[in-house]
XYZ file of N, CA and C in Angstrom:
729
model
N 6.002 2.791 17.901
C 5.587 1.629 17.128
C 4.623 0.445 17.920
N 3.717 0.058 17.080
C 2.418 -0.789 17.684
C 3.210 -1.958 18.317
N 2.833 -2.557 19.359
C 3.566 -3.587 20.116
C 2.076 -4.853 19.990
N 0.978 -4.641 19.544
C 0.089 -5.544 19.598
C 0.124 -6.732 18.615
N -0.636 -7.827 18.726
C -0.373 -9.062 17.738
C -0.775 -8.647 16.224
N -0.244 -9.240 15.457
C 0.042 -8.724 13.967
C -1.405 -8.504 13.404
N -1.552 -7.281 12.581
C -2.829 -7.326 11.820
C -2.670 -8.119 10.485
N -1.676 -8.238 9.903
C -1.083 -9.073 8.749
C -0.244 -9.964 9.001
N -0.145 -11.095 8.820
C 0.766 -12.170 9.070
C 1.159 -12.991 7.698
N 2.409 -13.250 7.414
C 2.777 -13.783 5.966
C 3.467 -14.702 6.681
N 3.284 -16.084 6.554
C 4.101 -17.339 7.043
C 4.349 -18.342 6.054
N 6.040 -18.167 6.012
C 6.487 -19.426 4.941
C 5.872 -19.323 3.684
N 5.707 -18.146 3.081
C 4.943 -18.018 1.732
C 5.829 -18.494 0.420
N 5.111 -19.268 -0.415
C 5.678 -19.510 -1.755
C 4.686 -19.143 -2.812
N 5.327 -18.675 -3.817
C 4.426 -18.637 -4.697
C 4.975 -17.976 -5.875
N 3.985 -17.624 -7.099
C 4.587 -16.892 -8.227
C 3.760 -16.989 -9.314
N 4.089 -17.398 -10.599
C 3.007 -17.439 -11.542
C 3.595 -18.703 -12.578
N 2.360 -19.362 -12.814
C 2.470 -20.373 -14.143
C 3.512 -21.494 -13.249
N 3.273 -21.805 -12.149
C 3.924 -22.731 -11.294
C 5.225 -22.643 -11.134
N 5.627 -21.421 -11.255
C 7.140 -20.958 -10.835
C 7.125 -20.109 -9.826
N 7.727 -20.671 -8.411
C 7.776 -20.095 -7.271
C 8.757 -19.008 -7.377
N 8.246 -17.812 -7.259
C 9.241 -16.399 -7.307
C 9.679 -16.107 -5.878
N 8.621 -16.331 -4.768
C 8.694 -16.362 -3.569
C 9.240 -17.546 -2.799
N 10.197 -17.693 -2.146
C 10.970 -18.700 -1.452
C 10.859 -18.689 -0.042
N 9.479 -18.544 0.608
C 9.409 -18.695 2.228
C 9.542 -17.403 2.998
N 8.652 -16.787 2.459
C 8.566 -15.250 2.902
C 7.826 -15.111 4.357
N 8.109 -14.375 5.404
C 7.850 -14.245 6.550
C 7.876 -12.625 6.901
N 6.651 -12.323 6.836
C 6.382 -10.677 7.378
C 5.143 -10.547 8.286
N 5.403 -9.485 8.913
C 3.997 -9.181 9.723
C 3.727 -7.502 9.933
N 2.635 -7.207 9.653
C 2.167 -5.663 9.959
C 1.294 -5.560 11.343
N 1.698 -4.807 12.052
C 0.875 -4.782 13.332
C 0.038 -3.498 13.402
N -1.030 -3.403 14.219
C -1.757 -2.251 14.380
C -1.127 -0.930 14.351
N -1.442 0.060 13.539
C -1.078 1.423 13.605
C 0.686 1.496 13.393
N 0.971 0.595 12.563
C 2.366 0.220 11.960
C 2.542 0.743 10.442
N 3.494 1.178 10.113
C 3.750 1.432 8.881
C 5.257 0.533 8.594
N 4.946 -0.432 7.443
C 5.968 -1.363 7.142
C 6.104 -1.160 5.937
N 7.555 -1.148 5.500
C 8.099 -1.076 4.083
C 8.841 -2.117 3.627
N 8.656 -2.545 2.350
C 9.368 -3.888 1.789
C 10.198 -3.383 0.604
N 11.495 -3.253 0.837
C 12.770 -2.846 -0.241
C 13.421 -3.834 -0.673
N 14.266 -3.623 -1.784
C 14.862 -4.440 -2.315
C 15.287 -4.211 -3.761
N 16.120 -4.875 -4.627
C 16.377 -4.563 -6.027
C 15.354 -5.030 -6.886
N 15.247 -4.586 -8.221
C 14.338 -5.071 -8.948
C 14.660 -6.728 -9.251
N 13.613 -7.100 -9.281
C 13.298 -8.732 -9.710
C 13.486 -9.461 -8.321
N 13.453 -8.747 -7.178
C 13.548 -9.355 -5.679
C 12.380 -10.141 -5.156
N 11.167 -9.886 -5.973
C 9.855 -10.325 -5.638
C 8.959 -9.673 -4.923
N 9.457 -8.283 -4.556
C 8.784 -7.454 -3.734
C 6.992 -7.253 -4.341
N 6.722 -7.136 -5.661
C 5.692 -6.900 -6.214
C 4.804 -8.337 -6.255
N 5.557 -9.291 -6.538
C 4.824 -10.773 -6.429
C 4.360 -10.916 -5.005
N 5.073 -10.402 -4.194
C 4.600 -10.761 -2.702
C 3.294 -9.701 -2.434
N 3.212 -8.463 -2.809
C 2.239 -7.800 -2.908
C 0.950 -8.502 -3.639
N 1.244 -8.953 -4.719
C 0.119 -9.671 -5.754
C -0.413 -11.133 -4.771
N 0.681 -11.716 -4.134
C 0.156 -12.909 -3.521
C -0.809 -12.606 -2.389
N -0.296 -11.551 -1.623
C -1.099 -11.342 -0.440
C -2.649 -10.843 -1.002
N -2.674 -10.304 -2.043
C -4.099 -9.733 -2.628
C -5.125 -10.553 -3.483
N -4.376 -11.868 -3.582
C -4.859 -12.859 -4.495
C -4.751 -12.820 -5.857
N -3.643 -11.880 -6.486
C -3.471 -11.884 -7.715
C -2.363 -12.140 -8.340
N -1.611 -13.442 -7.202
C -0.536 -14.052 -7.746
C -0.869 -15.436 -6.937
N -0.488 -16.699 -7.528
C -0.554 -17.945 -7.191
C 0.102 -18.250 -5.884
N -0.495 -18.603 -4.919
C 0.339 -19.009 -3.628
C 0.395 -20.680 -3.550
N 1.481 -21.065 -3.605
C 1.672 -22.921 -3.672
C 1.971 -23.222 -2.254
N 2.422 -22.542 -1.186
C 2.578 -22.836 0.105
C 2.670 -21.535 1.092
N 2.162 -21.810 2.210
C 2.427 -21.017 3.295
C 0.754 -20.431 3.460
N 1.054 -19.445 4.093
C -0.210 -18.894 4.873
C -0.347 -17.390 4.711
N -1.518 -16.732 4.502
C -1.443 -15.293 4.799
C -2.686 -15.067 5.670
N -2.470 -14.232 6.556
C -3.630 -14.138 7.682
C -3.912 -12.644 7.982
N -4.833 -12.206 8.207
C -5.413 -10.641 8.582
C -6.379 -10.765 9.945
N -5.783 -10.094 10.757
C -6.753 -10.051 12.034
C -6.853 -11.860 12.590
N -6.007 -12.608 12.279
C -6.448 -14.265 12.751
C -7.008 -14.744 11.939
N -7.482 -14.264 10.671
C -8.421 -14.937 9.731
C -7.486 -15.331 8.336
N -7.627 -16.571 8.202
C -6.846 -17.015 6.730
C -7.375 -16.270 5.646
N -6.626 -15.642 4.861
C -7.079 -15.109 3.646
C -6.472 -15.493 2.368
N -5.424 -16.601 2.574
C -4.782 -17.189 1.851
C -5.615 -17.340 0.346
N -5.292 -16.924 -0.768
C -5.648 -17.180 -1.889
C -7.188 -16.817 -2.359
N -7.677 -15.923 -1.232
C -8.938 -15.156 -1.765
C -8.905 -14.370 -2.881
N -9.855 -14.244 -3.461
C -10.327 -13.119 -4.417
C -9.857 -11.824 -4.250
N -9.461 -10.888 -4.917
C -9.081 -9.677 -4.548
C -10.501 -8.840 -3.977
N -11.747 -8.915 -4.573
C -12.741 -8.477 -3.785
C -13.145 -9.098 -2.413
N -12.811 -10.118 -2.155
C -12.971 -10.856 -0.656
C -11.905 -10.228 0.212
N -10.929 -10.124 -0.405
C -9.716 -9.452 0.390
C -10.186 -7.867 0.623
N -10.585 -7.082 -0.250
C -11.051 -5.888 -0.111
C -12.296 -5.919 1.094
N -12.837 -6.847 0.902
C -14.118 -6.832 2.048
C -13.565 -7.058 3.479
N -12.661 -7.628 3.625
C -11.844 -7.936 4.830
C -11.255 -6.954 5.577
N -11.420 -5.474 4.856
C -11.054 -4.153 5.273
C -9.352 -4.074 4.931
N -8.963 -4.464 3.785
C -7.763 -4.091 3.389
C -7.761 -3.499 2.158
N -7.243 -2.399 2.091
C -7.362 -1.248 0.879
C -5.976 -1.649 0.088
N -6.337 -1.261 -1.433
C -4.943 -1.665 -2.351
C -4.710 -0.602 -3.313
N -3.601 0.081 -3.334
C -2.981 0.768 -4.356
C -2.184 0.238 -5.026
N -2.287 -0.151 -6.205
C -1.411 -1.011 -7.217
C -0.546 -0.256 -7.840
N 0.563 -0.490 -8.491
C 1.667 0.166 -9.145
C 1.134 0.720 -10.388
N 0.509 -0.021 -11.111
C -0.093 0.195 -12.488
C -1.559 1.221 -12.280
N -1.444 2.111 -13.350
C -2.758 3.042 -13.029
C -4.033 2.337 -13.082
N -4.950 2.683 -12.125
C -6.255 2.029 -12.202
C -7.201 2.962 -12.357
N -7.220 4.270 -12.388
C -8.351 4.917 -12.719
C -9.232 4.757 -13.737
N -10.252 5.123 -13.506
C -11.417 4.987 -14.810
C -11.215 6.399 -15.508
N -10.458 6.224 -16.884
C -10.161 7.638 -17.350
C -11.417 8.635 -17.872
N -12.544 7.803 -18.448
C -13.546 8.361 -18.695
C -14.653 8.800 -17.804
N -14.367 8.662 -16.398
C -15.198 8.897 -15.409
C -14.461 10.321 -14.500
N -15.131 11.184 -13.973
C -14.758 12.233 -13.207
C -13.887 11.736 -12.225
N -13.408 12.533 -11.469
C -12.925 12.462 -10.049
C -13.832 12.201 -9.207
N -14.898 12.492 -9.126
C -15.924 12.481 -8.194
C -16.553 11.106 -8.514
N -16.880 10.697 -9.675
C -17.347 9.346 -10.017
C -16.157 8.287 -9.742
N -14.820 8.580 -9.999
C -13.774 7.368 -9.369
C -13.962 7.129 -7.957
N -14.113 8.443 -7.144
C -14.425 8.202 -5.802
C -15.491 7.530 -5.059
N -16.772 7.905 -6.001
C -17.797 6.930 -5.905
C -17.489 5.322 -6.037
N -16.947 5.172 -7.142
C -16.594 3.717 -7.303
C -15.921 3.096 -6.014
N -15.113 3.812 -5.417
C -14.418 3.469 -4.091
C -15.561 2.920 -3.064
N -16.752 3.275 -3.235
C -17.855 2.799 -2.252
C -19.124 2.431 -2.899
N -18.794 1.716 -4.007
C -19.764 1.009 -4.922
C -20.697 0.332 -4.274
N -20.297 -0.534 -3.273
C -21.277 -1.363 -2.356
C -21.999 -0.889 -1.315
N -21.772 0.554 -0.846
C -22.602 1.389 -0.010
C -23.568 2.041 -0.679
N -24.958 1.667 0.017
C -26.180 2.358 -0.550
C -26.559 3.559 0.034
N -25.857 4.035 1.366
C -26.012 5.057 1.927
C -25.311 6.293 1.254
N -25.892 7.040 0.366
C -25.376 8.001 -0.513
C -24.794 9.199 0.302
N -25.501 9.613 1.470
C -25.157 10.584 2.209
C -23.610 10.380 2.836
N -23.558 9.047 3.407
C -22.310 8.546 3.684
C -21.123 8.567 2.856
N -21.721 8.299 1.533
C -20.537 8.402 0.207
C -20.067 9.846 0.114
N -21.259 10.769 0.196
C -21.021 12.163 -0.035
C -19.833 12.544 0.964
N -20.186 12.155 2.199
C -19.326 12.680 3.383
C -18.039 12.063 3.496
N -17.981 10.882 3.029
C -16.400 10.244 3.006
C -15.539 10.849 1.602
N -16.472 11.131 0.658
C -15.995 11.968 -0.459
C -15.238 13.158 -0.117
N -15.707 13.877 0.738
C -15.328 15.500 1.142
C -14.092 15.097 2.119
N -14.358 14.167 3.133
C -13.040 13.684 3.848
C -11.892 13.265 3.237
N -12.108 12.622 2.154
C -11.023 12.071 1.194
C -10.176 13.345 0.652
N -11.079 14.304 -0.097
C -10.478 15.391 -0.751
C -9.772 16.299 0.239
N -10.155 16.318 1.494
C -9.517 17.087 2.348
C -7.895 16.515 2.611
N -7.778 15.239 2.200
C -6.233 14.837 2.228
C -5.557 15.346 1.026
N -6.124 15.470 -0.098
C -5.223 16.280 -1.223
C -6.166 17.312 -1.987
N -6.039 18.272 -1.230
C -7.086 19.666 -1.642
C -7.002 19.879 -2.923
N -5.783 19.820 -3.677
C -5.885 20.401 -4.984
C -6.705 19.366 -6.009
N -7.267 18.240 -5.393
C -8.123 17.225 -6.244
C -9.522 18.050 -6.307
N -9.921 18.761 -5.174
C -11.168 18.980 -4.952
C -11.714 20.149 -6.057
N -10.849 20.774 -6.627
C -11.146 21.723 -7.757
C -11.246 20.642 -9.098
N -10.493 19.729 -9.039
C -10.746 18.821 -10.276
C -11.973 17.932 -10.242
N -12.739 17.885 -9.357
C -13.747 16.681 -8.945
C -14.471 16.541 -10.228
N -14.850 17.519 -11.050
C -15.831 17.305 -11.983
C -14.865 17.003 -13.422
N -13.564 16.873 -13.297
C -12.981 16.519 -14.776
C -12.538 15.020 -14.750
N -12.558 14.815 -16.131
C -12.104 12.983 -16.492
C -11.057 12.864 -15.610
N -10.897 11.501 -14.964
C -9.876 11.347 -14.577
C -8.595 11.104 -15.686
N -9.146 10.798 -16.914
C -7.944 10.800 -17.833
C -7.195 11.905 -18.103
N -7.636 13.080 -17.812
C -6.787 14.303 -17.940
C -5.893 14.763 -16.922
N -6.167 14.016 -15.812
C -5.125 14.446 -14.742
C -3.779 14.083 -14.998
N -2.876 14.817 -14.395
C -1.443 14.450 -14.338
C -0.985 13.217 -13.667
N 0.170 12.505 -13.968
C 0.543 11.261 -13.176
C 0.215 11.616 -11.765
N 1.035 12.861 -11.079
C 0.564 12.686 -9.792
C -0.995 12.855 -9.222
N -1.670 13.676 -9.886
C -3.220 13.762 -9.648
C -3.650 12.525 -9.598
N -3.263 11.595 -10.690
C -4.281 10.179 -10.806
C -3.549 9.361 -9.504
N -2.520 9.497 -9.264
C -1.887 8.800 -7.995
C -2.367 9.226 -6.748
N -2.614 10.636 -6.417
C -3.370 10.813 -5.318
C -4.708 10.093 -5.312
N -5.473 10.453 -6.464
C -6.860 9.827 -6.614
C -7.074 8.452 -6.364
N -5.859 7.568 -6.852
C -5.866 6.232 -6.436
C -5.785 5.913 -4.970
N -4.870 6.681 -4.329
C -4.774 6.486 -2.952
C -5.848 7.058 -2.028
N -7.007 7.944 -2.323
C -7.998 8.190 -1.567
C -9.145 7.472 -1.858
N -9.193 6.819 -3.042
C -10.414 5.909 -3.533
C -10.189 4.726 -2.846
N -8.728 4.290 -2.781
C -8.383 3.096 -1.527
C -8.895 3.355 -0.246
N -9.131 4.645 0.029
C -9.228 4.909 1.567
C -10.924 4.854 1.784
N -11.665 4.972 0.750
C -12.969 5.096 0.481
C -13.593 4.205 1.699
N -13.508 3.058 1.833
C -14.017 2.096 2.298
C -13.436 2.029 3.996
N -12.733 2.677 4.215
C -12.330 2.914 5.654
C -11.634 1.576 6.042
N -10.473 1.145 5.295
C -9.857 0.130 5.437
C -9.183 0.332 6.934
N -8.684 -0.799 7.228
C -7.763 -0.994 8.424
C -6.257 -1.194 8.147
N -5.873 -1.528 6.914
C -4.747 -1.592 6.411
C -4.730 -1.609 4.925
N -3.949 -0.598 4.706
C -3.711 -0.237 2.941
C -2.271 -0.900 2.334
N -2.241 -1.706 1.632
C -1.172 -2.143 0.756
C -1.095 -1.325 -0.607
N 0.321 -0.718 -0.638
C 0.543 0.325 -1.518
C 2.046 -0.443 -2.389
N 1.813 -0.583 -3.546
C 2.955 -0.956 -4.426
C 3.213 0.286 -5.213
N 4.736 0.605 -5.053
C 5.153 1.746 -5.383
C 4.613 3.137 -5.258
N 4.376 3.626 -4.089
C 3.579 4.816 -4.226
C 4.389 6.109 -4.734
N 5.444 5.729 -5.070
C 6.303 7.008 -5.694
C 6.398 6.704 -7.310
N 5.731 5.643 -7.625
C 5.909 5.238 -9.116
C 5.415 6.668 -9.786
N 6.259 6.977 -10.709
C 5.930 8.146 -11.598
C 5.757 9.396 -11.227
N 6.028 9.592 -9.802
C 5.705 10.932 -9.568
C 6.992 11.989 -9.554
N 6.738 13.071 -9.385
C 7.898 14.243 -9.212
C 8.538 14.000 -7.708
N 9.437 14.380 -7.620
C 10.260 14.598 -5.824
C 8.993 15.108 -5.017
N 8.680 16.315 -5.546
C 7.716 17.005 -4.630
C 6.425 16.278 -4.328
N 5.696 15.573 -5.281
C 4.664 14.740 -5.209
C 4.881 13.616 -4.575
N 5.976 12.827 -4.474
C 6.418 11.646 -3.848
C 6.414 12.281 -2.461
N 7.039 13.445 -1.989
C 7.151 13.565 -0.547
C 5.944 13.944 -0.184
N 4.791 14.540 -0.953
C 3.467 14.981 -0.410
C 2.814 13.695 0.032
N 3.111 12.560 -0.941
C 2.254 11.293 -0.767
C 2.890 10.623 0.483
N 4.160 10.651 0.762
C 4.775 9.932 2.117
C 4.135 10.965 3.185
N 4.089 12.113 3.039
C 3.774 13.031 4.181
C 2.298 12.608 4.583
N 1.595 12.597 3.513
C -0.057 12.210 3.747
C 0.011 10.624 4.575
N 0.679 9.663 3.991
C 0.728 8.269 4.807
C 0.980 8.709 6.076
N 1.924 9.285 6.315
C 2.323 9.493 7.828
C 1.213 10.313 8.687
N 0.591 11.168 7.889
C -0.411 12.064 8.974
C -1.523 10.877 9.128
N -1.730 10.362 7.911
C -3.011 9.220 8.142
C -2.670 8.301 9.243
N -1.474 7.844 9.152
C -1.182 6.925 10.212
C -0.891 7.584 11.608
N -0.626 8.731 11.852
C -0.555 9.337 13.136
C -1.806 9.593 13.702
N -2.663 10.051 12.799
C -4.081 10.471 13.372
C -5.139 9.597 13.464
N -5.081 8.287 12.650
C -6.033 7.431 12.816
C -5.334 6.108 13.064
N -4.380 5.657 13.152
C -3.768 4.581 13.334
C -3.823 3.397 12.213
N -4.038 4.205 10.833
C -4.418 3.491 9.531
C -2.975 2.661 9.669
N -2.809 1.223 9.349
C -1.672 0.682 9.158
C -1.373 0.559 7.563
N 0.009 0.568 7.205
C 0.285 0.563 5.774
C 1.501 -0.702 5.634
N 1.329 -1.200 4.365
C 2.360 -1.918 3.944
C 2.885 -1.330 2.697
N 4.025 -0.949 2.617
C 4.406 -0.239 1.299
C 5.649 -1.100 0.681
N 5.246 -1.347 -0.618
C 6.194 -1.886 -1.581
C 7.119 -0.686 -2.142
N 8.138 -0.585 -2.063
C 8.902 0.699 -2.474
C 10.353 0.426 -3.175
N 10.518 0.928 -4.417
C 11.662 0.828 -4.864
C 12.654 2.062 -4.419
N 12.051 2.974 -4.389
C 12.902 4.325 -3.694
C 13.309 3.926 -2.194
N 14.324 3.277 -1.966
C 14.735 2.765 -0.433
C 14.633 3.901 0.417
N 15.297 5.006 0.223
C 15.452 5.854 1.212
C 14.240 6.624 1.473
N 13.282 7.016 0.461
C 12.051 7.263 0.672
C 11.223 6.157 1.634
N 11.251 5.180 1.180
C 10.479 3.963 1.943
C 10.845 3.904 3.459
N 12.034 3.662 3.597
C 12.580 3.451 5.090
C 12.294 4.683 5.981
N 12.492 6.053 5.097
C 12.348 7.349 6.209
C 10.910 7.214 6.570
N 10.024 6.548 5.521
C 8.366 7.154 5.769
C 7.995 5.581 6.713
N 8.597 4.827 7.065
C 8.090 3.600 7.755
C 8.871 3.570 9.194
N 7.983 2.507 10.005
C 8.637 2.224 11.326
C 9.635 1.103 11.272
N 8.969 0.031 10.463
C 10.087 -1.335 10.255
C 10.067 -1.297 8.694
N 11.042 -2.486 8.279
C 11.308 -2.687 7.125
C 11.949 -4.067 6.912
N 11.696 -4.700 5.760
C 12.134 -5.701 5.119
C 13.036 -5.621 3.922
N 14.224 -5.919 3.879
C 14.932 -5.909 2.528
C 14.702 -7.401 1.896
N 14.403 -7.551 0.657
C 14.133 -8.748 -0.046
C 15.327 -8.895 -1.261
N 15.457 -9.953 -1.321
C 16.514 -10.293 -2.640
C 16.110 -11.725 -3.022
N 15.852 -12.021 -4.415
C 15.639 -13.398 -4.909
C 14.585 -13.978 -4.134
N 13.388 -13.561 -3.968
C 12.408 -13.990 -3.290
C 12.600 -14.405 -2.006
N 13.440 -13.787 -1.276
C 13.470 -14.085 0.184
C 14.027 -12.932 0.856
N 13.582 -12.759 2.369
C 13.755 -11.604 2.968
C 15.243 -12.073 3.626
N 16.085 -10.799 3.413
C 17.530 -11.085 3.634
C 17.664 -10.339 5.113
N 17.064 -9.049 5.199
C 17.028 -8.293 6.452
C 15.607 -7.676 6.879
N 15.743 -7.570 8.336
C 14.627 -7.021 9.011
C 15.087 -6.056 9.807
N 14.207 -4.976 10.347
C 14.553 -4.392 11.492
C 13.879 -2.918 11.491
N 13.990 -2.213 12.608
C 13.543 -0.674 12.330
C 14.193 -0.298 11.236
N 13.217 0.402 10.452
C 13.719 1.145 9.281
C 14.888 2.195 9.613
N 14.840 2.781 10.734
C 15.995 3.715 10.830
C 17.418 3.043 11.032
N 17.027 1.935 11.699
C 18.562 1.002 11.663
C 19.198 0.691 10.292
N 18.060 0.247 9.659
C 18.428 -0.250 8.394
C 19.119 0.876 7.365
N 18.328 1.864 7.643
C 18.965 3.186 6.791
C 20.379 3.313 7.156
N 20.712 3.306 8.345
C 22.222 3.364 8.711
C 22.915 2.472 8.701
N 22.384 1.297 8.253
C 23.276 0.061 8.246
C 24.262 0.049 6.986
N 25.602 0.121 7.015
C 26.231 0.145 5.894
C 26.240 -0.892 5.141
N 26.153 -2.373 5.908
C 26.358 -3.475 5.156
C 25.091 -3.828 4.190
N 24.126 -3.239 4.655
C 22.586 -3.088 3.901
C 22.730 -2.386 2.794
N 23.052 -0.938 3.118
C 23.295 -0.199 2.159
C 24.063 -0.282 1.093
N 25.309 -0.796 1.148
C 26.264 -1.191 0.141
C 25.622 -2.225 -0.559
N 25.238 -3.424 0.044
C 24.568 -4.472 -0.778
C 23.466 -4.534 -1.560
N 22.596 -3.553 -0.961
C 21.161 -3.642 -1.797
C 20.798 -2.397 -2.415
N 21.199 -1.178 -1.844
C 20.766 0.141 -2.512
C 21.919 1.224 -2.444
N 22.898 0.922 -2.862
C 23.880 1.897 -2.869
C 23.822 3.298 -3.615
N 23.073 3.066 -4.681
C 22.771 4.384 -5.663
C 21.686 4.931 -4.802
N 20.495 4.193 -4.293
C 19.554 5.045 -3.637
C 19.969 5.951 -2.247
N 20.786 5.439 -1.687
C 21.191 5.997 -0.539
C 22.739 6.583 -0.483
């Protein structure tokens, strides 16, 4: 696990929607080359934290910084250009565009067409079954295929950190395992850091180095994922059904 200064640092973060603070003073960090997972029951504020980091929810107090730069409250496109990729929970593919065109949209700001083509080939190597589907409209793909497309599109601009909200959402067990396997491979091979928001506690903890357990807008437990996975108090209190 990485020991360098944090890539992403969230400090005493409060925020939510319409003046209501869902987050009640969150402190988390992600270090270079680290996979961090946030788990917790429904309604704990996990997705709100994801949205607050990425400029999609209101921040009323606290700070979000990336590589020492304050990004609190920046618009999502500004966060993207800070080299933070995003894979939201809800489907974001362009259904009328082909797989190829969706991937091109992941580098729409890049004028070097040769580089875009090269990057597409590199990304299709991660999920080879999409290669044969590259000319099909994204709208006809299965749920798992669309999720894979969203993931590699988020990697097109070569981010240094990727935020993923519920990477297993809507996927079969086999495709869920494949997604987490690819996350591990990317992290090991390139040092790409990940922050995962995951409802499937067991899968998320198994796929990460460290984790935070949230409840009612606060961090209740944190530590190495392997330890939290075996902690009987955490298991019984927060995810008995999942573990």
